[in-house]
C-alpha positions as MATLAB code, in Angstrom:
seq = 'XXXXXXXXXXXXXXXXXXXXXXXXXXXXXXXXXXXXXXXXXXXXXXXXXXXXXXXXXXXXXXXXXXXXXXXXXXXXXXXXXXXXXXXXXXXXXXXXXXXXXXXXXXXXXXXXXXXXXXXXXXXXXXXXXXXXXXXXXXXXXXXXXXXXXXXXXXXXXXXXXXXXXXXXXXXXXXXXXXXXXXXXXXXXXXXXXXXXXXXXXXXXXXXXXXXXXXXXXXXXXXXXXXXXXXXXXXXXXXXXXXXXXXXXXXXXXXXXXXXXXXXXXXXXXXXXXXXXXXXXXXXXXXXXXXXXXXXXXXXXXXXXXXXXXXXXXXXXXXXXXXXXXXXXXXXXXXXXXXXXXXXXXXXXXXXXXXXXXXXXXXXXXXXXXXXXXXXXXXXXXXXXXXXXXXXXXXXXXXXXXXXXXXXXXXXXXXXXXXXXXXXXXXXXXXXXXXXXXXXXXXXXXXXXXXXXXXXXXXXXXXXXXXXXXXXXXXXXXXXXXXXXXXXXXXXXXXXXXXXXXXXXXXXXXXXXXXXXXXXXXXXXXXXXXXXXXXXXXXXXXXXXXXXXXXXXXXXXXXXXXXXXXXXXXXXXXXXXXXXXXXXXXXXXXXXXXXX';
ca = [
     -17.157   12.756  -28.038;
     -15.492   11.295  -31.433;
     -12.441   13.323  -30.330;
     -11.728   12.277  -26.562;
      -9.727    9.762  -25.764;
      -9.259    8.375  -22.336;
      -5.678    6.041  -21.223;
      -3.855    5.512  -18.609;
      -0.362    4.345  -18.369;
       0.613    1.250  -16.696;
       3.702   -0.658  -16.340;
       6.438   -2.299  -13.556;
       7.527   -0.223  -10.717;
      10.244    1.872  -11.896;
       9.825    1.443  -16.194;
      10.059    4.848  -16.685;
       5.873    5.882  -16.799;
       6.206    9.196  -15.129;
       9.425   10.205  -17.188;
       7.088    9.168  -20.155;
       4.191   10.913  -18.983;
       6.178   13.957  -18.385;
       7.409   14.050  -22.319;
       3.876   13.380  -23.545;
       2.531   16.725  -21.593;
       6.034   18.515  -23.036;
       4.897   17.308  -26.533;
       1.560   18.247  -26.509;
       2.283   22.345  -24.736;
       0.225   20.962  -21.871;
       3.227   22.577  -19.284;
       5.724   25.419  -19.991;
       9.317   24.468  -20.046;
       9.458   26.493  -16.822;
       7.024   24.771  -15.121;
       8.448   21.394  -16.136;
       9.717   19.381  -13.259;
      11.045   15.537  -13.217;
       8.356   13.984  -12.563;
       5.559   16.525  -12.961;
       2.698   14.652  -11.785;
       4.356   13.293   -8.987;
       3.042   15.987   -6.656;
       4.271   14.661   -3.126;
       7.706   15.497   -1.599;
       7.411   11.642   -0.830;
       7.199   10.551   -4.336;
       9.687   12.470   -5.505;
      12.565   11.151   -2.459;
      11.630    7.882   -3.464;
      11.241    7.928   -7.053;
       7.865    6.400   -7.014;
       4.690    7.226   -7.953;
       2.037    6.234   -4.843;
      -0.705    8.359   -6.403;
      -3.045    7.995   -9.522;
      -2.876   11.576  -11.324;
      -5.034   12.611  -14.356;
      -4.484   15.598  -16.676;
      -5.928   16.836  -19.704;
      -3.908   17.564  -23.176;
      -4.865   18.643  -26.217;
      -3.421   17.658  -29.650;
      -3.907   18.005  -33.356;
      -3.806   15.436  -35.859;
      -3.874   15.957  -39.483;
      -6.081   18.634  -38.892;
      -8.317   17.775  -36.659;
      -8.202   18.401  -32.437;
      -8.221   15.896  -30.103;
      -8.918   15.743  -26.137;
      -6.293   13.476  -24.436;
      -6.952   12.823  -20.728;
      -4.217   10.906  -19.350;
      -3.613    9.126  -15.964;
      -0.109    8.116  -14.968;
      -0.599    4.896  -12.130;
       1.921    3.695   -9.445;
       3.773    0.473  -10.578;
       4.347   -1.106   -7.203;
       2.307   -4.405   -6.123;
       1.095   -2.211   -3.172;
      -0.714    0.366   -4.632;
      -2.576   -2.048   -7.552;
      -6.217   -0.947   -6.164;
      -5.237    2.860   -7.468;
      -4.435    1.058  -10.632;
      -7.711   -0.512  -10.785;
      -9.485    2.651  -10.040;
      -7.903    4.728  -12.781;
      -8.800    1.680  -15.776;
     -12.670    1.879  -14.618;
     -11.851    5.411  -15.773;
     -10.177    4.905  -19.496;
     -11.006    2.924  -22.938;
      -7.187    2.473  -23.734;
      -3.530    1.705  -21.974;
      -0.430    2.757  -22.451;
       1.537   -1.107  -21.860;
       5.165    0.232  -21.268;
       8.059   -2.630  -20.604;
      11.453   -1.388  -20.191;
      13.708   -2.296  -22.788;
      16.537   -3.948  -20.618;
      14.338   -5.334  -17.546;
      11.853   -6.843  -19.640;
       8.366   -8.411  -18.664;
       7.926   -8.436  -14.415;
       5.146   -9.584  -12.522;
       3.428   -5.997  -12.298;
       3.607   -5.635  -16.003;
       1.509   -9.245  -16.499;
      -0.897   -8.139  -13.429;
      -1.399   -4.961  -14.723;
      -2.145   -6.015  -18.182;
      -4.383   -8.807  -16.968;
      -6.629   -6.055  -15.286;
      -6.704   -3.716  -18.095;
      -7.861   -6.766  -20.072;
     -10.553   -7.673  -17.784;
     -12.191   -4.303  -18.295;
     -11.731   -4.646  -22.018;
      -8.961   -1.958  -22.854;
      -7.135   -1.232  -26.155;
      -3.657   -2.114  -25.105;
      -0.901   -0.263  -27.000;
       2.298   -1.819  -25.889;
       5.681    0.614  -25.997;
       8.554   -0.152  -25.416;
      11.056    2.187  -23.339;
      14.386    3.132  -22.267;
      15.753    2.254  -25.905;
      18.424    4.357  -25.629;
      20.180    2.383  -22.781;
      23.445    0.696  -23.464;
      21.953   -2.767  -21.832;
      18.435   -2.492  -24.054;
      17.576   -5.682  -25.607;
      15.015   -4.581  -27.855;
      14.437   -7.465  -29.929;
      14.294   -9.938  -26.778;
      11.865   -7.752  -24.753;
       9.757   -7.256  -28.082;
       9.138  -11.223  -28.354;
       8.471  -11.658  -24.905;
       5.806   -8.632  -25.701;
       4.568  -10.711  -28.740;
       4.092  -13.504  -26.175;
       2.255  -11.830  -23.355;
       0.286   -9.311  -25.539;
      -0.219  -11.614  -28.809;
       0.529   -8.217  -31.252;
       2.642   -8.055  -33.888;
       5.915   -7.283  -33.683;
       5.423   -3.647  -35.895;
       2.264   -2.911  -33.302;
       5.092   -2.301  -30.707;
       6.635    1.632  -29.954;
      10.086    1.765  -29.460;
      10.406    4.993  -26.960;
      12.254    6.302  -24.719;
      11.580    8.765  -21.901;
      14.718   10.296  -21.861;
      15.655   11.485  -25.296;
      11.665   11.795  -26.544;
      12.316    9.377  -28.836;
       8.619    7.324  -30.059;
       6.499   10.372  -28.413;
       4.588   11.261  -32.116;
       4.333    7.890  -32.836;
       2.871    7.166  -29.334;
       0.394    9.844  -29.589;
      -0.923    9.148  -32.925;
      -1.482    5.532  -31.673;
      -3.437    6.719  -29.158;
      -5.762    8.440  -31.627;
      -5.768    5.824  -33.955;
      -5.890    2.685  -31.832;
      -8.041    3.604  -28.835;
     -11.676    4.058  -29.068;
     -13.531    6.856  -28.274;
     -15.526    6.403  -25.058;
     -19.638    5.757  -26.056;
     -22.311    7.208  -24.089;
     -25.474    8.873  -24.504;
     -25.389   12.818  -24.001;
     -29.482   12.779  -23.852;
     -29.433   10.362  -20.784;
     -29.818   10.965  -17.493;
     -26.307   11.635  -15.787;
     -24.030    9.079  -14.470;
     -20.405   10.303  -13.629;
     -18.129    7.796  -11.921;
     -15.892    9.238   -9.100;
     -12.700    7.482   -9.032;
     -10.197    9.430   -7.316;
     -10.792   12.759   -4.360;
      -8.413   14.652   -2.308;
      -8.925   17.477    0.639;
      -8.530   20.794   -0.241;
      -8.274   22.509    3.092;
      -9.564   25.648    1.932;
     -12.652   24.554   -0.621;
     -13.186   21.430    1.258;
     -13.923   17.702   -0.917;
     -12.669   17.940   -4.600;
     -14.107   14.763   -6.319;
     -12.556   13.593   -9.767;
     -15.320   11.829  -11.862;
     -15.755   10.200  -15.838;
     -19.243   11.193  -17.350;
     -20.456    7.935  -18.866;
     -23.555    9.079  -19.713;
     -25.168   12.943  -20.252;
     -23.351   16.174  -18.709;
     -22.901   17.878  -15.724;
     -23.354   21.930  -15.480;
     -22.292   24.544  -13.112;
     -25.141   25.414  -10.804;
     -26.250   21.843  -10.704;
     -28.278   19.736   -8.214;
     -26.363   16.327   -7.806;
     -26.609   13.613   -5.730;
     -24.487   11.014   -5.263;
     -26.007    7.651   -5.164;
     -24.496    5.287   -2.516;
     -24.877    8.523    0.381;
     -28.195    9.377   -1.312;
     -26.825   12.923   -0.346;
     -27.436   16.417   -2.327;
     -25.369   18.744   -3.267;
     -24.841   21.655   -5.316;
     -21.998   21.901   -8.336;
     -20.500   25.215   -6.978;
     -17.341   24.382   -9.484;
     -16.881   21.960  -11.936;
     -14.193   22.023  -14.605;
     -11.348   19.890  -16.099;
      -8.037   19.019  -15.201;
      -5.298   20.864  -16.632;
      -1.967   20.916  -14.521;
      -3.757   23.610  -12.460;
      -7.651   23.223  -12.212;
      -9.143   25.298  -15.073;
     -12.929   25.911  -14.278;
     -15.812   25.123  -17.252;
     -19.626   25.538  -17.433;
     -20.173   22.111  -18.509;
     -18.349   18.290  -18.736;
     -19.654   16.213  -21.162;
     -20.231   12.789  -21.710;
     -16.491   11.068  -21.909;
     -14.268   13.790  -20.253;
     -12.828   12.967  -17.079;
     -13.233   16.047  -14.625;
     -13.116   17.604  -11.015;
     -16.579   18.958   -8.695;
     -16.094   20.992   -5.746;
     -19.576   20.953   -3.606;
     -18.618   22.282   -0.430;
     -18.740   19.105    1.242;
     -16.585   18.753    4.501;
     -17.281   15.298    5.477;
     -14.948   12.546    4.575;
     -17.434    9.947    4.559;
     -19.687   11.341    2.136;
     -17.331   10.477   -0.869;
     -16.898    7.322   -1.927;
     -14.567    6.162   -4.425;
     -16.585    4.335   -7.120;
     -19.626    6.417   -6.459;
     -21.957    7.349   -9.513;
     -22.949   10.974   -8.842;
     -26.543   11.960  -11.062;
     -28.802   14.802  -11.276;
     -31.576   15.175   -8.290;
     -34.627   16.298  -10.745;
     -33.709   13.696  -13.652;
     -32.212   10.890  -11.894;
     -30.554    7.539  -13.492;
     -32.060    4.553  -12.853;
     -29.245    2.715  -11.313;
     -25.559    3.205  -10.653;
     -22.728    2.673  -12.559;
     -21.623   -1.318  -12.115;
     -18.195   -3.406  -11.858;
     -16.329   -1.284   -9.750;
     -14.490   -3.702   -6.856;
     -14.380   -2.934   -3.124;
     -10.657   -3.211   -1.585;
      -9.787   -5.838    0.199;
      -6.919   -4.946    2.768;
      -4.086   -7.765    2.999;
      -2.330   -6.407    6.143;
      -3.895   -4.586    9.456;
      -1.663   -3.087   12.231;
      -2.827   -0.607   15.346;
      -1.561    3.074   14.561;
      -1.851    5.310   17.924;
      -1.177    8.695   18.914;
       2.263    8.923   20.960;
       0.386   11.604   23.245;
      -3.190    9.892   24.016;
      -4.700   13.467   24.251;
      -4.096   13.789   19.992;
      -6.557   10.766   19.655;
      -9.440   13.106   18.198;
      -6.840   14.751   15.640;
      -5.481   11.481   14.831;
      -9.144   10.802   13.742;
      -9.723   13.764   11.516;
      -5.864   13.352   10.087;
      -6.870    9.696    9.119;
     -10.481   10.575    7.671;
      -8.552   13.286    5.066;
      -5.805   11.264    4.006;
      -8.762    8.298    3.331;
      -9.688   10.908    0.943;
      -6.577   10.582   -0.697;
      -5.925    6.962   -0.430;
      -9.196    5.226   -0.576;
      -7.413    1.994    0.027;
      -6.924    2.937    3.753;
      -9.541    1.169    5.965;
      -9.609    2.233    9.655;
     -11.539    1.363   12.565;
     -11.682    2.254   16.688;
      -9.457    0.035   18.798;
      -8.104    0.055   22.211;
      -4.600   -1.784   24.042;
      -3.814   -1.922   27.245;
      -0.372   -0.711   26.711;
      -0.858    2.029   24.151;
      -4.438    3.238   24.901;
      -6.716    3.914   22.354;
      -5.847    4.203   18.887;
      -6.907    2.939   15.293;
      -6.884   -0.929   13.678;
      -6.269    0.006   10.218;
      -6.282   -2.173    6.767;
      -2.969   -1.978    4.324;
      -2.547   -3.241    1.226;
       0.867   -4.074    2.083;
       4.182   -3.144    3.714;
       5.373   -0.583    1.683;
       1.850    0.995    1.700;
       1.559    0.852    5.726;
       5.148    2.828    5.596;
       3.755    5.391    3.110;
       0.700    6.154    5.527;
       2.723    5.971    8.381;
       5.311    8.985    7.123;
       1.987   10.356    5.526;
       0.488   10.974    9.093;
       3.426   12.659   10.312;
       4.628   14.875    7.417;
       1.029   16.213    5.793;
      -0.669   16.366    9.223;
       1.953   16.339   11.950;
       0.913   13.461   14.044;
       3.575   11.369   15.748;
       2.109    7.840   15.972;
       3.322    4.133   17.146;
       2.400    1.260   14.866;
       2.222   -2.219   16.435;
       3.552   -5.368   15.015;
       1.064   -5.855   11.259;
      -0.514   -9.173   11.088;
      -3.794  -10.285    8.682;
      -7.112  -11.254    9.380;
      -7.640  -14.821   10.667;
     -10.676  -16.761   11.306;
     -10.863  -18.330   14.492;
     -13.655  -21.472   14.542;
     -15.126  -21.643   18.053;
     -16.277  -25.888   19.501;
     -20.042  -24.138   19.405;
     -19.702  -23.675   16.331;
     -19.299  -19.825   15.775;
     -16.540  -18.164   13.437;
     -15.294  -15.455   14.707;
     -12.667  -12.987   12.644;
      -9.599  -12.010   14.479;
      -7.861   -8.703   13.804;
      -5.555   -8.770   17.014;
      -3.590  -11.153   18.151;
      -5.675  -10.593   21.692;
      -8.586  -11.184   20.215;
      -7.951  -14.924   19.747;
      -9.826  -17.120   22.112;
      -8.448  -19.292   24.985;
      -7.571  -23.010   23.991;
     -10.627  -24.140   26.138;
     -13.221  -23.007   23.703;
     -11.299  -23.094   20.322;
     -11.619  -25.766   17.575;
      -9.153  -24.083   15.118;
      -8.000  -21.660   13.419;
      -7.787  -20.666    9.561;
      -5.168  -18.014    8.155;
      -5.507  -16.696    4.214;
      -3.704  -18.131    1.647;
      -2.179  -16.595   -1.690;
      -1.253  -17.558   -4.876;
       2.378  -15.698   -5.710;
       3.737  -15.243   -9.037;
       7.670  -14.282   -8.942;
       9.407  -13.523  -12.452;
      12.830  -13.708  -11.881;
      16.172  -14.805  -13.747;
      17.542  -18.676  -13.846;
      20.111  -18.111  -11.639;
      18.242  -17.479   -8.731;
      15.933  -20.400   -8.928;
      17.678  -22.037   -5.617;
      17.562  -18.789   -3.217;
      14.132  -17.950   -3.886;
      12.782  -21.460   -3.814;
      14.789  -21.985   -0.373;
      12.817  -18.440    0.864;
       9.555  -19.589   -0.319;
       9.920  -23.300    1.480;
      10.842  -21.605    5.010;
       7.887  -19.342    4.848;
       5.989  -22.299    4.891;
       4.930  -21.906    0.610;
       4.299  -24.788   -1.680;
       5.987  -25.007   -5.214;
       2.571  -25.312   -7.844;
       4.221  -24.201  -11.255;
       7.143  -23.311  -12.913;
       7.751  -22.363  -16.853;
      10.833  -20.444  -18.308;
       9.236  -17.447  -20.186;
      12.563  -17.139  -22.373;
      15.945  -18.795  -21.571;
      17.100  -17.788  -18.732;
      13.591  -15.939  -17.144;
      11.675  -18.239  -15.004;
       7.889  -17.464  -13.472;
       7.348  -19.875  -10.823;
       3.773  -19.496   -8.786;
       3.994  -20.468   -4.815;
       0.578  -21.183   -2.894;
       2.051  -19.909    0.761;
       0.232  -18.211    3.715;
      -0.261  -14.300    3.652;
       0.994  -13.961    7.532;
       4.560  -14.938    6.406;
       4.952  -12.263    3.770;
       3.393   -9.576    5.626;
       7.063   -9.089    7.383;
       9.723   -8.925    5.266;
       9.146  -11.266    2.414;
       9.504   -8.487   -0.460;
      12.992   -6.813    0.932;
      14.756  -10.584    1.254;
      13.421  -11.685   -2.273;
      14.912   -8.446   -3.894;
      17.953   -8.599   -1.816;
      19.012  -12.433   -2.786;
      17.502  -11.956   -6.488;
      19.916   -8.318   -6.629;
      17.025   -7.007   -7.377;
      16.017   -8.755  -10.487;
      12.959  -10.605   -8.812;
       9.960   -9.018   -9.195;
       6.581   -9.958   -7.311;
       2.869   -9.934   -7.435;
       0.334  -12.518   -5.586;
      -3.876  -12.633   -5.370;
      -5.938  -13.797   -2.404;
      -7.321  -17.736   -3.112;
      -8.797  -18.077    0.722;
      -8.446  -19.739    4.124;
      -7.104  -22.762    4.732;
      -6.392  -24.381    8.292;
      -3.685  -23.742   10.368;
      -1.533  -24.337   13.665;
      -1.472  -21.054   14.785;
      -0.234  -20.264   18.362;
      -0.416  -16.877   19.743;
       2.915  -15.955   21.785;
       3.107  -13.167   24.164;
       6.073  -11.337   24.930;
       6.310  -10.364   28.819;
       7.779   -7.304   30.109;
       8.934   -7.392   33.869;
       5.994  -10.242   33.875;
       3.873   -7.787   32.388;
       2.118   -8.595   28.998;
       3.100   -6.181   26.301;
      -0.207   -6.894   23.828;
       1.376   -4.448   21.224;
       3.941   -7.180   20.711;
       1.678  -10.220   20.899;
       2.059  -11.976   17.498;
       0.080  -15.537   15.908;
       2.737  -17.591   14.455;
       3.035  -20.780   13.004;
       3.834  -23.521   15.826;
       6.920  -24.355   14.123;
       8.198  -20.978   13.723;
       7.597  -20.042   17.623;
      10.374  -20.764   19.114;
      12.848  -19.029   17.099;
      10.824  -16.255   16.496;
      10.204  -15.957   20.078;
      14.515  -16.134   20.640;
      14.915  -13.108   18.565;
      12.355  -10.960   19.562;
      13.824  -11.222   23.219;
      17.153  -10.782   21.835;
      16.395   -7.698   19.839;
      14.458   -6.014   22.669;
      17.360   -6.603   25.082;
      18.980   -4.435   22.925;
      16.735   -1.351   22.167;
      15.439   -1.363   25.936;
      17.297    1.262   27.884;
      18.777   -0.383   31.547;
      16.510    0.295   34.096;
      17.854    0.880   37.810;
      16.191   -2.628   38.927;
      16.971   -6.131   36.850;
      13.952   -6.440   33.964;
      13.504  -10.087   32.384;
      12.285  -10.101   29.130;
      10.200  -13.226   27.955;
       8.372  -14.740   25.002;
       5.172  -16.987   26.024;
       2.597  -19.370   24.704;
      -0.054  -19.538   27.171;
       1.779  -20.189   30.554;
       4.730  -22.207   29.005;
       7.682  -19.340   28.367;
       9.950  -20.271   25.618;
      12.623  -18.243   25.542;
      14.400  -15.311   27.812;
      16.485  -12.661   27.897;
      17.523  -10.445   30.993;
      18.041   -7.138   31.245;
      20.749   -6.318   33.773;
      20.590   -3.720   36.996;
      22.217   -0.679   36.224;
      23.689   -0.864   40.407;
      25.471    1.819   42.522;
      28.568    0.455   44.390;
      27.424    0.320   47.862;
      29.998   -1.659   49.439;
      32.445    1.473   48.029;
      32.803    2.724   51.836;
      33.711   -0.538   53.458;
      37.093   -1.242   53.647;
      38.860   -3.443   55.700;
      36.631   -4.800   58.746;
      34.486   -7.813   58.486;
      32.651   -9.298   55.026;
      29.720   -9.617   56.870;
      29.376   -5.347   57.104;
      29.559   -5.905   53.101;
      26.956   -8.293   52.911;
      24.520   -6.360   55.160;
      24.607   -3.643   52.575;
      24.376   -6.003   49.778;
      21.100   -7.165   51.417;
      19.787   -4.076   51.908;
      20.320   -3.142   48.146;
      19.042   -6.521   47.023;
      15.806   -5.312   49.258;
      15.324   -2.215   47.840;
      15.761   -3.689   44.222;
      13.019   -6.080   44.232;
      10.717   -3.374   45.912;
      11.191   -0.791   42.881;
      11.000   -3.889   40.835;
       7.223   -4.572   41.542;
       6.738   -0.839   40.977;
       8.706    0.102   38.210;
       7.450    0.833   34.760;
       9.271   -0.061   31.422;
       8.978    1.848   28.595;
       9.092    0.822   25.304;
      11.467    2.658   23.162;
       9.119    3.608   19.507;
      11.892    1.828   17.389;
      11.479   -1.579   19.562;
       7.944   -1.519   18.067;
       9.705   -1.134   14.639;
      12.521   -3.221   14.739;
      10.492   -6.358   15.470;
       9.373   -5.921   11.937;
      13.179   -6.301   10.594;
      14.006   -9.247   12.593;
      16.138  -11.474   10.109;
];
């Protein structure tokens, strides 16, 4: 045990952990040069296009210092504010981080919320700093703001850089020196935390766990202990870039268990799996439950694929164990799934998910976040669905959830970002420069209004030098409206959205607007409106696509003309009480751009 070391590497979306991770398994002969790939551990076609990690990945090197050999299990961790819960997941799982700050960006909001968590579960921080090597670096700027946030000395601090390979010896022999070796008791009865499982479609569930305390053979009866379910260890082993099989992990190694299970919901992420004849008393503590921040309907296209939709949504849970889904039905799309993001960018991800791992074509309504709705009896009822709110007659009010946002960003863009924050309704509570010309300001604002597109517009008037990061602080009272948009009089509930009183009018403007444009012309006029309760608020028509009738009169009396005209007005308003409009899949997408 005195020679296993556990980190993980955490850092700002985009500071260069993967390229860093991939150097450190170069270093150490953990992957051929042939089987070395940009971004190694970045195993999904959808991680690579985007040049983000979405996944937490551990693998196991092995290196020798003066002497002696060391186990190094490493776990590289997505940077972006969506994914933070896999971030959380893979420090319950490590004694030590790797703190990495790019060398020209400096400290952003991930870095601090990152830290802060690694902190809270007592971690050796090592802070390094990368990207050295570029021409914009500002080493000695970035390494006092590191001072600041970390309170190390200035010689505690890496320089590095992914690139070149510069600071990986150094780097490594910090993490043997600095970080502790995890403590546990190989004579106890087992506890082995699961943190992370994926489908194998072949071998069924493969669970990754950390022994905490005593060891887990081959041949084993365990059972995990939040299921109370047994099972036997048909394969354990550890990970290497390809599984590599073992007859026992120990106390302090991080590795994988394949027990033939098939059911999704048997796992759970931050399970403690033990032996059935020598049981622990209780299960490992401190790990947190996720709490989703955004929840939007995803339905199968065809309503026949609703069963495979299902099964495609229980696997990739598996995988993503920040997804939380449950039954749901619409009027207009049928029946489908109400499912719980973590954000925007994470809803996209499991959207293209769906349809590239499991080929399901799906329709995802408008997201919103979960209200509380306070009846006059006195009842509190929680509203997912903008249809679930209850009629004016027997509702008291209404409470949306509120969160405390911290943006890091540079002077010059004080006045933009403050003018976005004050339309979506935020409130200015603190503001400190963190060096001259880097300010952190902290907005109390409602969730609801940075579900849409709150992240895209900060980055886009900040040019990108804004970065973002926010926690929950509760519900607070509202005036909430829901508006309806009608189709050809018919409600569309797919489209139905809760917005702010103030905001419903011109929200309501350019949703008819934009779906005047992405609705194809029908043969019969189709009027388009946005509603709160009976009182419509704005409108939009859709014209007649019309057939000349009055082509074969010529000459001869007007009246002949109008007799036609008549007769196609007639004819019009009979296939307009009978006609159907359908919705285009991008009209359900584009009201989530609306600027």
């Amino acid at each position: 045990m005195e020679n296993i070391r556990n980190f993980c590497i955490i850092a700002h979306i985009d500071h260069g952990k993967s390229t860093l991770a991939d150097r450190l398994l170069q270093f150490t002969n953990t992957v051929s040069v042939r089987e070395l790939t940009e971004q190694t551990l970045d195993d999904m076609d959808l991680e690579r296009e985007r040049g983000i990690t979405i996944k937490s990945h551990a693998i196991q090197m092995d290196y020798e210092l003066n002497g002696k050999k060391y186990i190094l299990n490493l776990i590289d961790t997505p940077g972006h504010v969506d994914f933070s819960y896999e971030v959380s997941r893979s420090i319950a799982a490590c004694e030590g981080a790797l703190l990495i700050v790019d060398a020209a960006q400096g400290i952003q909001a991930q870095t601090i919320s990152n830290l802060y968590l690694a902190l809270e579960n007592n971690l050796e921080i090592i802070p390094v700093l990368n990207k050295i090597d570029l021409p914009s670096a500002m080493p000695e700027e970035v390494k006092d703001q590191i001072v600041d946030l970390v309170g190390c000395k200035h010689e505690d601090i890496i320089p590095a850089s992914g690139k070149t390979g510069l600071g990986i010896e150094e780097i490594l022999k910090a993490i043997i020196e600095r970080i502790p070796h995890p403590i546990g008791n190989v004579n106890a009865p087992l506890q082995a935390l699961i943190f992370d499982s994926v489908f194998d479609s072949f071998r069924g569930i493969k669970a990754y766990f950390k022994v905490i305390n005593g060891e887990i053979r081959k041949g084993d009866k365990v059972k995990f202990m939040a299921t109370e379910k047994e099972y036997n260890a048909d394969e354990i082993g550890i990970l290497k870039l390809q599984d590599s099989p073992k007859e026992f992990v120990s106390t302090g190694n991080v590795g994988y268990l394949f027990s033939g299970i098939k059911k999704a919901s048997e796992v759970k992420v931050g399970d403690t799996i033990t032996h059935v004849k020598n049981p622990a008393s209780a299960p490992i503590q401190g790990f947190e439950e996720v709490k989703p921040m955004v929840w939007a309907g995803i339905y199968p296209v065809d309503t026949d694929e609703y069963e495979e939709l299902r099964a495609s949504i229980e696997k990739l849970q598996l995988n993503d164990a920040s997804l939380v889904f449950e039954p749901e039905s619409s009027a207009a799309l049928g029946f489908g799934f109400r499912c719980g993001f973590l954000g925007l960018l994470h809803m996209e991800i499991v959207q293209e998910r769906l349809e590239r791992e499991f080929n399901m074509s799906v329709i995802t309504t408008v997201p919103n976040v979960l209200y509380k709705a306070y009846l006059t009896k006195g009842d509190v009822l929680d509203v997912h669905n903008p249809s679930e709110l209850p009629g004016p007659n027997v509702l008291e009010h209404v409470e949306e959830p509120y969160i405390k946002a911290q943006i890091i960003t540079k002077s010059e863009f004080i006045g933009p970002v403050m003018t976005l924050c004050i339309n979506k309704r935020g409130i200015v509570t603190s503001q400190h420069f963190l060096t001259t010309d880097r300010i952190e300001m902290v907005f109390e604002m409602p969730l609801g209004e940075i579900v849409f597109d709150f992240y895209d517009k900060l980055k886009s008037i900040s040019k990108g030098y804004a970065s973002f990061d926010y926690q929950p602080i509760g519900y607070l009272e509202s005036d909430l409206v829901k508006m309806d948009i009608l189709l050809n009089a018919e409600q569309v509930d797919a489209l139905s959205a809760l917005v702010h009183r103030s905001h419903a009018f011109e929200l309501g403007k350019k949703m008819c607007e934009k779906l005047k444009e992405l609705i194809p012309r029908q043969q019969f006029e189709v009027p388009i409106q946005a509603a709160i309760g009976a009182k419509i608020i704005a409108r939009e028509t859709i014209r007649a696509l019309r057939k000349d009738v009055t082509a074969k009169c010529y000459g001869g009396d007007i009246s002949r003309k109008r007799k036609l005209l008549e007769k196609q007005k007639e004819g019009k308003k009979k296939m307009r009480q009978v006609g159907r409009v359908e919705i285009p899949q991008q009209a359900f997408l584009a009201v989530l751009k609306l600027d």
